[in-house]
CSV table of C-alpha atoms (C1' of nucleotides) in Angstrom, one decimal:
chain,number,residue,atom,x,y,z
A,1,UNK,CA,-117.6,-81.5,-109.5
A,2,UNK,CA,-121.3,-81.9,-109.6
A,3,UNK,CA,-123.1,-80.0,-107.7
A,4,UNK,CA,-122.3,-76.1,-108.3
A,5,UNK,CA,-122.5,-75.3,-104.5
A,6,UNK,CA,-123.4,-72.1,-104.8
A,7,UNK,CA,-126.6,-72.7,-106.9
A,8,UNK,CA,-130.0,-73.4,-105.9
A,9,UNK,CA,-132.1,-76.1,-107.3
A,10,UNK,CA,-134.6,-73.4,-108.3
A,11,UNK,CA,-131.9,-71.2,-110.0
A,12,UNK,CA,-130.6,-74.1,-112.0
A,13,UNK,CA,-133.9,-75.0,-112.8
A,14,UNK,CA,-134.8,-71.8,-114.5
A,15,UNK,CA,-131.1,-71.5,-116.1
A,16,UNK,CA,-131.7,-75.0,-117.6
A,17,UNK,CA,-135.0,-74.2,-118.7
A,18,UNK,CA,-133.5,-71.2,-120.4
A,19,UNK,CA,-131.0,-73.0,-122.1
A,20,UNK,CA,-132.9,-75.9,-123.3
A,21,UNK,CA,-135.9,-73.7,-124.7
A,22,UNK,CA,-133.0,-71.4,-126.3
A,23,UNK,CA,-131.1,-74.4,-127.9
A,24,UNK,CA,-134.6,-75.6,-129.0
A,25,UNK,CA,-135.8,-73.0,-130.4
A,26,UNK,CA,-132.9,-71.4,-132.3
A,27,UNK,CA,-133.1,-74.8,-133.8
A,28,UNK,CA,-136.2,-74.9,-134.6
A,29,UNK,CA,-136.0,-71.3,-136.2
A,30,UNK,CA,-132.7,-72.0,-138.2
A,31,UNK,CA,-134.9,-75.4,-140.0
A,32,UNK,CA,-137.6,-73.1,-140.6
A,33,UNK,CA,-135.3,-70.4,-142.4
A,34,UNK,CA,-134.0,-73.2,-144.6
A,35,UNK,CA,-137.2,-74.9,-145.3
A,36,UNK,CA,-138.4,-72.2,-146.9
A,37,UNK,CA,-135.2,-71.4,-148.6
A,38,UNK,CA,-135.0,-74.9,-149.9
A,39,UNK,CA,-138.0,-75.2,-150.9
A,40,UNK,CA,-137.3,-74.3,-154.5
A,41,UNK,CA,-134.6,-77.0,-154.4
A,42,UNK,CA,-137.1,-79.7,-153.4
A,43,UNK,CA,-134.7,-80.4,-150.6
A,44,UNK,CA,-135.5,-80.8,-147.0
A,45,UNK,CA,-132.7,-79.4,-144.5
A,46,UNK,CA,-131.2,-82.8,-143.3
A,47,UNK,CA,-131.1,-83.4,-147.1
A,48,UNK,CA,-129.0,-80.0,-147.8
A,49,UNK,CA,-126.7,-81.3,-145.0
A,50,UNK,CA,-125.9,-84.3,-146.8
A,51,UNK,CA,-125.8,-82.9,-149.8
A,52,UNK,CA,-123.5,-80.2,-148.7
A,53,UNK,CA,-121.3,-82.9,-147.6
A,54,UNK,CA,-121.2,-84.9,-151.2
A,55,UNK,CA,-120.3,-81.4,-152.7
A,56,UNK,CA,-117.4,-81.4,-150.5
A,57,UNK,CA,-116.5,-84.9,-151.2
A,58,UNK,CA,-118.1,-85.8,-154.3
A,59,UNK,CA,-118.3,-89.5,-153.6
A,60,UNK,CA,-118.8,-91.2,-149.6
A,61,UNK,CA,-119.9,-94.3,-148.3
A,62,UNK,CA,-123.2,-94.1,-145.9
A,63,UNK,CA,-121.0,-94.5,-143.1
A,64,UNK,CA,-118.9,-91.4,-143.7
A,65,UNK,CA,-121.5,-89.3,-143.9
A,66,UNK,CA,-123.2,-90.4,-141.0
A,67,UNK,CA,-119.8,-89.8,-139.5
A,68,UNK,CA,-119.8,-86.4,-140.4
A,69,UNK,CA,-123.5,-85.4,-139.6
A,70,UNK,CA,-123.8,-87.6,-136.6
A,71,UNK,CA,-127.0,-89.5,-138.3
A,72,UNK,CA,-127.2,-93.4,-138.5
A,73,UNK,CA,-128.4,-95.6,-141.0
A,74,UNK,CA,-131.8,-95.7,-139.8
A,75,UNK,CA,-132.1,-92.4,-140.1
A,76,UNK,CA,-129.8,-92.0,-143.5
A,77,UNK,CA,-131.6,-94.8,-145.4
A,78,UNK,CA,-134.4,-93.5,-146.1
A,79,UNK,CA,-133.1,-90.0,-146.8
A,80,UNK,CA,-130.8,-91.6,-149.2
A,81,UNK,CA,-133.6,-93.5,-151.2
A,82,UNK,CA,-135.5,-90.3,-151.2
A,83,UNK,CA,-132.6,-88.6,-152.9
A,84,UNK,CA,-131.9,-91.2,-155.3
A,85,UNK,CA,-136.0,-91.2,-156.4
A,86,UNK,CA,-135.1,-87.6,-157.0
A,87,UNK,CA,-132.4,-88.3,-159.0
A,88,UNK,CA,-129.7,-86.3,-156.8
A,89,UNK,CA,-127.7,-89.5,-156.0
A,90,UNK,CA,-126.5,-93.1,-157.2
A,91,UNK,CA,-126.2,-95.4,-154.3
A,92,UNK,CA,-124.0,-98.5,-155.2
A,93,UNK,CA,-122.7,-101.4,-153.0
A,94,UNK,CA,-119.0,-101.4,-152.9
A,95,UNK,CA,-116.8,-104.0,-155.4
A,96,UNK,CA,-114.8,-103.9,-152.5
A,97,UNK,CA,-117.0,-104.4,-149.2
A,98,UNK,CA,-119.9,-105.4,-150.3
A,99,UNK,CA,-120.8,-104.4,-146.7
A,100,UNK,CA,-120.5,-100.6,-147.9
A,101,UNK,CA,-123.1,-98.5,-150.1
A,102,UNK,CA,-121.4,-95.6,-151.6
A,103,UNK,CA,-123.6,-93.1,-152.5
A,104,UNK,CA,-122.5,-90.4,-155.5
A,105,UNK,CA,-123.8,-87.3,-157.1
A,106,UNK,CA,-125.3,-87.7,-160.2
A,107,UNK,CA,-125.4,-84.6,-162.9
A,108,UNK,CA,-128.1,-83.7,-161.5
A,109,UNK,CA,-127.1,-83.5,-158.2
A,110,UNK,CA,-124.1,-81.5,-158.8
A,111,UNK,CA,-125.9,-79.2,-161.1
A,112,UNK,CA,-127.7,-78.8,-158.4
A,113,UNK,CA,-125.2,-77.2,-156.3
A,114,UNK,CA,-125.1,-73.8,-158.4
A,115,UNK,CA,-128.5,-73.4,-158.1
A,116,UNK,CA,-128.2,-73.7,-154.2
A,117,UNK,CA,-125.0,-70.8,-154.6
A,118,UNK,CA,-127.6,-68.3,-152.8
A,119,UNK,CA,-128.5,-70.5,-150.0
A,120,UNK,CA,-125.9,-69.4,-147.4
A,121,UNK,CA,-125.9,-66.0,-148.1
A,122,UNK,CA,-129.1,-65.2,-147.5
A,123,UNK,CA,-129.0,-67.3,-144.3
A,124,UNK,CA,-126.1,-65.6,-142.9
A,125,UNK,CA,-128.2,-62.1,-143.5
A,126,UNK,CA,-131.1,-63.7,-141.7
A,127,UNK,CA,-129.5,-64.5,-138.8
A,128,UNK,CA,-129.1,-60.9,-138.4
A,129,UNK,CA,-125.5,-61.6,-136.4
A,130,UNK,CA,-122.1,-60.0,-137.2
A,131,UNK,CA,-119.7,-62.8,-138.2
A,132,UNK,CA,-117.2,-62.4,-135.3
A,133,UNK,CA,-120.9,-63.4,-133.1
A,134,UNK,CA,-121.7,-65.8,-135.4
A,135,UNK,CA,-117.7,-67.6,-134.5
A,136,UNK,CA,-118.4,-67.2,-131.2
A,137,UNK,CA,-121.6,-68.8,-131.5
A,138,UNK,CA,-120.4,-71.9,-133.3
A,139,UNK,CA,-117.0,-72.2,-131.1
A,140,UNK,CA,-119.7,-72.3,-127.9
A,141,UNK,CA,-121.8,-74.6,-129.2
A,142,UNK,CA,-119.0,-76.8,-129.9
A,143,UNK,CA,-117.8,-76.6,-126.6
A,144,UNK,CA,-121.4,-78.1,-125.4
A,145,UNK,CA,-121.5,-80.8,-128.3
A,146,UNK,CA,-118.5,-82.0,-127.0
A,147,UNK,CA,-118.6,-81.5,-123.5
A,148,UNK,CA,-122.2,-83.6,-124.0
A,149,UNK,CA,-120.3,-86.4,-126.0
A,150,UNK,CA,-117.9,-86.5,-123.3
A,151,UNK,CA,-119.9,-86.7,-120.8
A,152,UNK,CA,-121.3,-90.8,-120.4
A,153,UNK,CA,-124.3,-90.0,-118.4
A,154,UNK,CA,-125.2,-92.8,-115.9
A,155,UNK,CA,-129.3,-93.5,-116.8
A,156,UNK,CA,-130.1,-93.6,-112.5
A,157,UNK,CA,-129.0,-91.2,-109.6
B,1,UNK,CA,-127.8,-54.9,-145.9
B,2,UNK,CA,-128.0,-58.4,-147.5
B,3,UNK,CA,-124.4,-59.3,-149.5
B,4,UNK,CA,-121.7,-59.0,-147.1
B,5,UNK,CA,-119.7,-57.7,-149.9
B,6,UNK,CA,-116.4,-58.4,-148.5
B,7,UNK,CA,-117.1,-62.3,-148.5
B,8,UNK,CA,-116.6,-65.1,-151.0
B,9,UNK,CA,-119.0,-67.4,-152.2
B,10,UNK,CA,-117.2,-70.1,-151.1
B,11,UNK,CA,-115.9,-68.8,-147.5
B,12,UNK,CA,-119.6,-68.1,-147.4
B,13,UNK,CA,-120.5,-71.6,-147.5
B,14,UNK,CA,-118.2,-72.9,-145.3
B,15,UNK,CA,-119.2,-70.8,-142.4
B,16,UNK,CA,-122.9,-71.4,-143.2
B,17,UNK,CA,-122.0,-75.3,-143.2
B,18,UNK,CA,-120.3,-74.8,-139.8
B,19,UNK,CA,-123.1,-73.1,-138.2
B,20,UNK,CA,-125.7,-75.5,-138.9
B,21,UNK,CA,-123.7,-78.5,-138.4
B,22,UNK,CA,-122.7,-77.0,-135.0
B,23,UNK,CA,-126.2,-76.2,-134.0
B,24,UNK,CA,-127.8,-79.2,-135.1
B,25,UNK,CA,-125.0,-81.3,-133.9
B,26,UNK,CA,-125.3,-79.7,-130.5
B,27,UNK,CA,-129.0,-80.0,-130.4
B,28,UNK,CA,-128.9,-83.4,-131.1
B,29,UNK,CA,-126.3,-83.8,-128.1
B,30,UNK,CA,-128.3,-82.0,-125.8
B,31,UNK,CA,-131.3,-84.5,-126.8
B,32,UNK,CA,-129.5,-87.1,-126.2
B,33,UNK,CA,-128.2,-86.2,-123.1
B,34,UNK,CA,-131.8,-85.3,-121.5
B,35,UNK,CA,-132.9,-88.5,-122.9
B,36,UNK,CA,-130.8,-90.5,-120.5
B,37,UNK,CA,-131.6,-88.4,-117.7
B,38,UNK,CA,-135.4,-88.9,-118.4
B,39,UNK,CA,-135.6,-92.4,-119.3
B,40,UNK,CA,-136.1,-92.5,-115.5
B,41,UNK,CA,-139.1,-90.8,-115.4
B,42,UNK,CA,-140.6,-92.1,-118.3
B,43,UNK,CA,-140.1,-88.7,-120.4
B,44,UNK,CA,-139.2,-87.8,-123.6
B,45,UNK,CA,-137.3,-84.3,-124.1
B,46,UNK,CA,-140.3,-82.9,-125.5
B,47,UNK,CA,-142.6,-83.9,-122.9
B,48,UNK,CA,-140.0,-82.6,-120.9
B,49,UNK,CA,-140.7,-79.1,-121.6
B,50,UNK,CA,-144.3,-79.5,-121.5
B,51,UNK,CA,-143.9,-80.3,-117.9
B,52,UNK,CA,-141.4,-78.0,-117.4
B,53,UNK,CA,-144.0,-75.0,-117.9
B,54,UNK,CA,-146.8,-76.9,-116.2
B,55,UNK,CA,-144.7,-77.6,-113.1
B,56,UNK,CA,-143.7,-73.4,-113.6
B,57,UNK,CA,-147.7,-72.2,-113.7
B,58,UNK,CA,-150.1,-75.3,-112.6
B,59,UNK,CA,-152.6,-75.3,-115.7
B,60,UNK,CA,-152.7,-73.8,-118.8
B,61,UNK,CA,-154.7,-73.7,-122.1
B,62,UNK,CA,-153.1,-75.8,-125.1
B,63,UNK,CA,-152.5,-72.6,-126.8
B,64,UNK,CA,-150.4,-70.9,-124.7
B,65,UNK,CA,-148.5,-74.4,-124.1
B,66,UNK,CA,-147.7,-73.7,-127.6
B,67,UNK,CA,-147.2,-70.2,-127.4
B,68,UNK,CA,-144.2,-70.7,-124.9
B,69,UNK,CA,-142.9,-73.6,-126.5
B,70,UNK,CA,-143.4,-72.3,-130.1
B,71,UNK,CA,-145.1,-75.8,-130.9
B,72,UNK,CA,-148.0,-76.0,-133.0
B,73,UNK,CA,-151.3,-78.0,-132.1
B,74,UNK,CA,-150.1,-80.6,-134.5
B,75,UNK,CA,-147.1,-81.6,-132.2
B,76,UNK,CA,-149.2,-80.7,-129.0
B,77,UNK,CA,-152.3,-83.1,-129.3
B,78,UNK,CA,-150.8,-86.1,-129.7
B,79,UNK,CA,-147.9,-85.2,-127.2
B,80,UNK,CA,-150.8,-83.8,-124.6
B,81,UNK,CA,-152.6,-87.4,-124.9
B,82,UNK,CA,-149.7,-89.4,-124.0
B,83,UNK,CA,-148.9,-87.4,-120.6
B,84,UNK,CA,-152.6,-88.0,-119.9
B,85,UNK,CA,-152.3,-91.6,-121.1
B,86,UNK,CA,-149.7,-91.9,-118.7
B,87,UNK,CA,-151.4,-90.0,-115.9
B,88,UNK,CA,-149.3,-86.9,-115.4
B,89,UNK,CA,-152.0,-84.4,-116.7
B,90,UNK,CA,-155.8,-83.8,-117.4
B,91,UNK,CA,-157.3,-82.2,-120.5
B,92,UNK,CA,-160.6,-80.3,-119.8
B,93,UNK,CA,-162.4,-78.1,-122.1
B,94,UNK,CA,-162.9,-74.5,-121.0
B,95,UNK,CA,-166.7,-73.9,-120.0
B,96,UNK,CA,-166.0,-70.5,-121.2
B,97,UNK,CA,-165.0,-71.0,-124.3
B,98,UNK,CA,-165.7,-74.8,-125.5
B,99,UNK,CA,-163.1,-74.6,-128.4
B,100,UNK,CA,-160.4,-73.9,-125.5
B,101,UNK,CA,-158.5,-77.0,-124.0
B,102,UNK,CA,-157.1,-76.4,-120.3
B,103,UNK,CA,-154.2,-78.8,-119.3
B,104,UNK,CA,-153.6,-79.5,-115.8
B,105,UNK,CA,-151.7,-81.6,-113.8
B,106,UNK,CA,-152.7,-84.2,-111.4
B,107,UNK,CA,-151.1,-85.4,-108.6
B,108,UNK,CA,-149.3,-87.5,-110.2
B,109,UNK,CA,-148.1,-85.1,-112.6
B,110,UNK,CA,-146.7,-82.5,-109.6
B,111,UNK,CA,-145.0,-85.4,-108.0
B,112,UNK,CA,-142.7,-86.0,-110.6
B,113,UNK,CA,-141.6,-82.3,-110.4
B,114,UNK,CA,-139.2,-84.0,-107.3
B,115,UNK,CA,-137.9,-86.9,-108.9
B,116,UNK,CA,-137.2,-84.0,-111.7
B,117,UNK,CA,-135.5,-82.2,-109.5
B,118,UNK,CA,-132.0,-83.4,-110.4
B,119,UNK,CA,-132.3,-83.1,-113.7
B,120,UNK,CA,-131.2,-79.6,-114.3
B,121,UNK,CA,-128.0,-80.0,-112.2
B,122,UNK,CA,-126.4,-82.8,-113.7
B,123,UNK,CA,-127.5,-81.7,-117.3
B,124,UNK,CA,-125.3,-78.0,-116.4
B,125,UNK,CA,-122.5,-80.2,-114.8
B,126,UNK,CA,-122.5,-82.5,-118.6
B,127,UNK,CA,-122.2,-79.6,-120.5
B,128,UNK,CA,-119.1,-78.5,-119.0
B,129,UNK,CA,-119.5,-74.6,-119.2
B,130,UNK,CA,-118.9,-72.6,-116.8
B,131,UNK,CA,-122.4,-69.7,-116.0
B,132,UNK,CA,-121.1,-67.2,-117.7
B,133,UNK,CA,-120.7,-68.9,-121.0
B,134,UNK,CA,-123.8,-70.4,-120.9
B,135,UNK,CA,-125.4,-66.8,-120.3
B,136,UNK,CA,-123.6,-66.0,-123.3
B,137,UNK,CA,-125.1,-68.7,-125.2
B,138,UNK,CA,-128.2,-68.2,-124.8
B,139,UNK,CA,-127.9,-64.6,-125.3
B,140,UNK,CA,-126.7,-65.1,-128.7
B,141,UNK,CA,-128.9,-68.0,-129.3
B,142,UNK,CA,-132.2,-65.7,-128.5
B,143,UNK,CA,-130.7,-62.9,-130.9
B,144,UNK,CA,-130.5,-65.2,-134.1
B,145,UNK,CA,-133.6,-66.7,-133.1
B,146,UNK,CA,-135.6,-63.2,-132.8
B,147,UNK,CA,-133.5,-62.7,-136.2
B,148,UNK,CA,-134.6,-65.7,-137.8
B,149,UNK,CA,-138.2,-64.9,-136.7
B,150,UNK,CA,-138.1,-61.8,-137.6
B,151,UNK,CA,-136.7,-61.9,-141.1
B,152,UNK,CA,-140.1,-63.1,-143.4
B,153,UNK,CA,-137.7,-64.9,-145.8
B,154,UNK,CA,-139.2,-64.6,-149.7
B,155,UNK,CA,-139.4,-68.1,-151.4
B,156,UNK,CA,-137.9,-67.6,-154.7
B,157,UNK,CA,-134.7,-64.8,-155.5
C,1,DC,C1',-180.1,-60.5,-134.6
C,2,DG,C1',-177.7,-63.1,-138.5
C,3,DC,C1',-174.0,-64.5,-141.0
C,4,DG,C1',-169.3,-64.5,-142.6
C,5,DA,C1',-164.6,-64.5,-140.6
C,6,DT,C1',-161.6,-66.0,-137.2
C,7,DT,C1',-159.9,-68.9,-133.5
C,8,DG,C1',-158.6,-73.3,-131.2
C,9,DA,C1',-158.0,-78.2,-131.2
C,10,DG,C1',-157.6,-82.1,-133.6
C,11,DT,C1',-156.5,-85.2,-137.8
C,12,DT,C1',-153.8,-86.7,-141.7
C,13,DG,C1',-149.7,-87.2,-144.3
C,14,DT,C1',-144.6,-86.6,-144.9
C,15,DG,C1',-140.2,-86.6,-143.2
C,16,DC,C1',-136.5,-86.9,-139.6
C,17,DA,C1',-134.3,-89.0,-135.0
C,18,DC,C1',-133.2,-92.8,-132.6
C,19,DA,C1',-133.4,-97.5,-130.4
C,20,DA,C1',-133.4,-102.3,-131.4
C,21,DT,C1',-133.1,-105.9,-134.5
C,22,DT,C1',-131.9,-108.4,-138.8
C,23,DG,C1',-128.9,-110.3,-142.2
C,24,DA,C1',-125.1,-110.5,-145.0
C,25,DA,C1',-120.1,-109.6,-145.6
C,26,DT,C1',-115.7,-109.3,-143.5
C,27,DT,C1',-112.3,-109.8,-140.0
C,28,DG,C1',-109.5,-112.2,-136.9
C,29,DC,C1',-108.2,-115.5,-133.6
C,30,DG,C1',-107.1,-120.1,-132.4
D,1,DC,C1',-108.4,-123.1,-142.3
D,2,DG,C1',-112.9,-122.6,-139.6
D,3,DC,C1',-115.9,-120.3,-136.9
D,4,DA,C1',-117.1,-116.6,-133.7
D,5,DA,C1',-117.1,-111.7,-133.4
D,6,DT,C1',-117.5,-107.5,-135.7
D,7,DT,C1',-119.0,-104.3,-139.2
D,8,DC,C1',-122.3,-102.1,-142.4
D,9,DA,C1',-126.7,-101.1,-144.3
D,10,DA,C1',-131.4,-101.8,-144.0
D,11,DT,C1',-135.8,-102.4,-141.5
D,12,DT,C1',-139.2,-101.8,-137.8
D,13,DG,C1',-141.5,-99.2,-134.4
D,14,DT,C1',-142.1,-95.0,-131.5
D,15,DG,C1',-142.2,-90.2,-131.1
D,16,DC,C1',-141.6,-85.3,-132.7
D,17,DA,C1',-142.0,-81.3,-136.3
D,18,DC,C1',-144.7,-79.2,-139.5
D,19,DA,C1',-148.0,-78.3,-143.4
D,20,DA,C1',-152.6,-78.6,-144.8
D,21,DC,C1',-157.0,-79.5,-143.7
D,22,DT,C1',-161.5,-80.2,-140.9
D,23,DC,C1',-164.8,-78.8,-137.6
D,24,DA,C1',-167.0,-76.6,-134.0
D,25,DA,C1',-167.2,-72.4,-131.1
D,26,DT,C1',-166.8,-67.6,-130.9
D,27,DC,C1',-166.5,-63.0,-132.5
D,28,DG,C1',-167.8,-59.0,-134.9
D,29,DC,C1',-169.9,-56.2,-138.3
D,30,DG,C1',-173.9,-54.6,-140.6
DNA sequence: CGCGATTGAGTTGTGCACAATTGAATTGCG
DNA sequence: CGCAATTCAATTGTGCACAACTCAATCGCG
């Protein structure tokens, strides 16, 4: 099944449109919420995310937590260095594999995480949605995430 | 309204974690997916959109480009001067009002709309939703983002 | 009319996303 | 064991997002 019979291109075009701007956008909006809310943390939003995940964890090798946020080294590197100049993180190569950096809170860093306690809340109140919306939300946009990683999309028709 | 009284702290952050991973996970999956399907026509996502309202109303002025896109002149000009670098549009300014630049397409530019034109289909088929679902999406998608827009988040509690 | 405020585009600087590549460490196969 | 293939992090280069700023054109109030 790829071609929806019952559609036409325009219709599809518009839906797509919709979709795309909507996805965008909502994006766009949820960074700008936490920018501001971060801001007193000196943290940028990707940075909360991996943060957020060394809370969890407490200790994770780069990989991991590219893993979990989807985000390569290329883009984790840097990030990483920028958190460690902060003084948020240690990053040390593994005795192990010295292949592996594992990166670690530092006092700092978990200190850090009391201070971010509010964070959430006043997100969730922002979003303005009741939480059974906000489960539906996430469980559909899983759906997609999936559904895209799924899907190995040929580059030429 | 702004505690959710019922809620832990730490249920609190969970659900807030799983929200933004889910959305920016699933924004990133929808980028990647368009950026396979453009690599053809020589498009990035972004420039995607910019075509996507030219194609939809001919010409436009820079601002309202942004206006519909929420994207600020920052993002715009440099975008804007590749698509005319590579021949799909024309920057003019207004002869009524010299600060005002109109953005057109040229021939070039509306061509492309065809080869564009499968795009949108085979995007819906990778996402693997059926219509009403994606309806539903975006609905709730527009609602946090109205929310998020609407709600002039203070810096500091 | 004159001048201060506003508007629109552009520039600069920082940070993120991703592709492609590099280089070192490790693995595994013959 | 020895060497090719793989793995992991880092680097390079392009493009986008956004804040802060510049500068010219326009608006509007007195």
């Amino acid at each position: 099944m790829t071609t929806l019979p019952g559609m036409a291109d325009e219709q599809l075009l518009r839906l797509d449109q919709q979709l795309c701007f909507s996805l965008n956008a909502a994006s766009r909006a949820f960074g700008g919420v936490y920018r501001v809310l971060l801001r007193d943390l000196g943290l940028t939003y990707p940075q909360y995310l991996v943060m957020l995940v060394l809370w969890e964890d407490g200790e994770l090798p780069v990989k991991r937590i590219g893993e979990r946020l989807r985000l390569d080294s290329g883009t984790l590197s840097p990030l990483l260095k920028r958190l460690e100049a902060a003084g948020l993180v240690r990053r040390e190569r593994s005795p192990q594999d010295e292949r592996s950096v594992t990166v670690a809170l530092t006092p700092e860093g978990s200190a850090l995480r009391e201070r971010a306690g509010q964070v959430p809340r006043r997100l969730l109140a922002a979003t303005g949605l009741p939480i059974e919306d906000m489960a539906a939300l996430r469980g559909l946009l899983e759906r997609v995430t999936a559904a895209m990683d799924a899907a190995t999309v040929e580059p030429a028709p």
